């Protein structure tokens, strides 16, 4: 028997998430081509370094919009820590570092995901603000601009590393979770493992949406 | 490499602006819109199409005498050039033959990183071409054993194109001869510049001069620390993920997560 599939994300949620992911990845790619002279050749597919910069500028706008939408959408569920349940989870490291039979239960998003969300939201905003001033450096003047460049690259260091953390945990690190980004559905057992309390609450309120999948 | 210096002796300069015009002519630069500010200094500042400029200044000396001070402003051709360090495209580069700082405008992507980094406020951005420009020490001329155009045009000998050792000797001798507050400007910072001045007055009395130019410290934070860290960080995460996958294994549902007890799963 196949596992029951549960609807976990709406089309709108997936759209915003994909827009954010694609623009962020493109910004990392083009950013690398700008940051490293040795990687200037990454611009070849855009007709040269100037083309690469134009793509960075364009994707910056998509990124800024999808970031704002994402923050508005996830703030309540993923932006606020709830104590003491989140604390229990943190003490157990979410079961990621050592084996546990019972990972402490949390809301829809666990503290790891919350910390991730907050980091991306804050670093993303940092990128948008510093990037904006890199378009118009004369607005700030030399001394402040010096720091703007440092912060833009600092944000890049964090975002670039986090991107791979996210990629790992969202795919092979947690088999079964990537379908939330594709079909918007997840297998019930996987869901019970990753978001146990949320499943219970939804079941309790009778809101859990089981997709009528053919067997 | 024979390091070469463009030595500007302000005490010999009559502000005829022959150099300013020669620079425009050699580089094919049109005159831009300007503004009358009650002085002969024109235009008031460097522009994307004005690579060099003679400053005119009325200076009241402490004794009460009024002096007319002149100064040539252009790219200083730093030995440790902030602009070269930050330029992501390779448009700005060190000239290996002379130690000057050349510019390939074809490569410039107009990111303005050099504009913020240069401690002398030299590179200027042009909205129309979306590129930056600055004096390149007439690279096509010096590479062909000619003097820079501005040096060639100078009728008084205030501008000279000489190798570094000789330039330092000439400058020192001139400072000795002038006496008083005369000094050399350009040898004490950013590793030494390849445009140097002999100034008859103390450097700080000159309007718009950079008294203590420095390569911004933030640049080493940016280019020497964070830049490699970005690859190290991402590499560490990828390595860590692989380790985690093989040592700890992926996160799989426990039997109790299934509706009916099953054999599969279990971490
Ligand atoms: C995920 C978000 C982003 C990442 C990872 C990223 C990454 C980078 C990197 C690595 C650089 C090279 C810096 C250097 O030369 O040292 C760069 C340059 C730049 N970024 Fe971003 N960036 C992001 C978002 C933005 C945004 C939102 C904007 C604008 C609002 C922006 C505008 C710029 C500008 C103007 C430059 C300078 C080069 C140019 O002319 O394009 N960036 N970015
Ligand atoms: S004066 Fe400015 S533009 Fe010229 S070499 Fe130095 S840092 Fe570069
Ligand atoms: S504006 Fe042009 S010359 Fe200046 S740093 Fe950017 S690419 Fe280099
Ligand atoms: S060296 Fe050439 S480009 Fe530079 S100021 Fe003189 S004439 Fe102009």
CSV table of N, CA and C and ligand atoms in Angstrom, one decimal, chain B residues 75-78 81-83 101 118-120 122-123 134, ligand 2:
chain,number,residue,atom,x,y,z
B,75,UNK,N,44.9,61.1,-11.9
B,75,UNK,CA,45.2,59.8,-11.3
B,75,UNK,C,46.6,59.8,-10.8
B,76,UNK,N,46.8,59.3,-9.5
B,76,UNK,CA,48.1,59.4,-8.9
B,76,UNK,C,49.0,58.1,-9.3
B,77,UNK,N,48.4,57.2,-9.9
B,77,UNK,CA,49.1,55.9,-10.2
B,77,UNK,C,49.8,55.3,-9.0
B,78,UNK,N,49.0,54.9,-8.1
B,78,UNK,CA,49.4,54.3,-6.8
B,78,UNK,C,50.2,53.0,-7.0
B,81,UNK,N,47.4,50.2,-5.5
B,81,UNK,CA,46.2,50.9,-6.0
B,81,UNK,C,44.9,50.2,-5.6
B,82,UNK,N,44.2,50.9,-4.8
B,82,UNK,CA,42.9,50.3,-4.3
B,82,UNK,C,42.0,50.0,-5.5
B,83,UNK,N,42.0,50.8,-6.5
B,83,UNK,CA,41.2,50.6,-7.7
B,83,UNK,C,41.5,49.2,-8.3
B,101,UNK,N,49.2,52.8,-13.5
B,101,UNK,CA,47.9,52.0,-13.5
B,101,UNK,C,47.2,52.3,-14.8
B,118,UNK,N,38.9,54.3,-4.5
B,118,UNK,CA,40.1,55.2,-4.8
B,118,UNK,C,40.2,56.3,-3.7
B,119,UNK,N,41.3,56.4,-3.0
B,119,UNK,CA,41.5,57.4,-1.9
B,119,UNK,C,41.7,58.8,-2.5
B,120,UNK,N,41.8,58.9,-3.8
B,120,UNK,CA,42.0,60.2,-4.4
B,120,UNK,C,40.8,60.7,-5.2
B,122,UNK,N,39.4,59.6,-8.0
B,122,UNK,CA,39.8,59.9,-9.4
B,122,UNK,C,38.8,59.3,-10.4
B,123,UNK,N,38.5,58.0,-10.3
B,123,UNK,CA,37.7,57.4,-11.4
B,123,UNK,C,36.3,58.1,-11.5
B,134,UNK,N,39.6,57.3,-16.5
B,134,UNK,CA,40.6,58.0,-15.7
B,134,UNK,C,41.9,58.0,-16.6
C,2,LIG,S1,44.7,57.4,-7.7
C,2,LIG,FE1,42.8,56.2,-7.6
C,2,LIG,S2,42.4,55.6,-9.7
C,2,LIG,FE2,44.6,56.3,-9.6
C,2,LIG,S3,45.8,54.4,-9.3
C,2,LIG,FE3,45.4,55.3,-7.3
C,2,LIG,S4,43.5,54.3,-6.6
C,2,LIG,FE4,43.6,54.0,-8.8
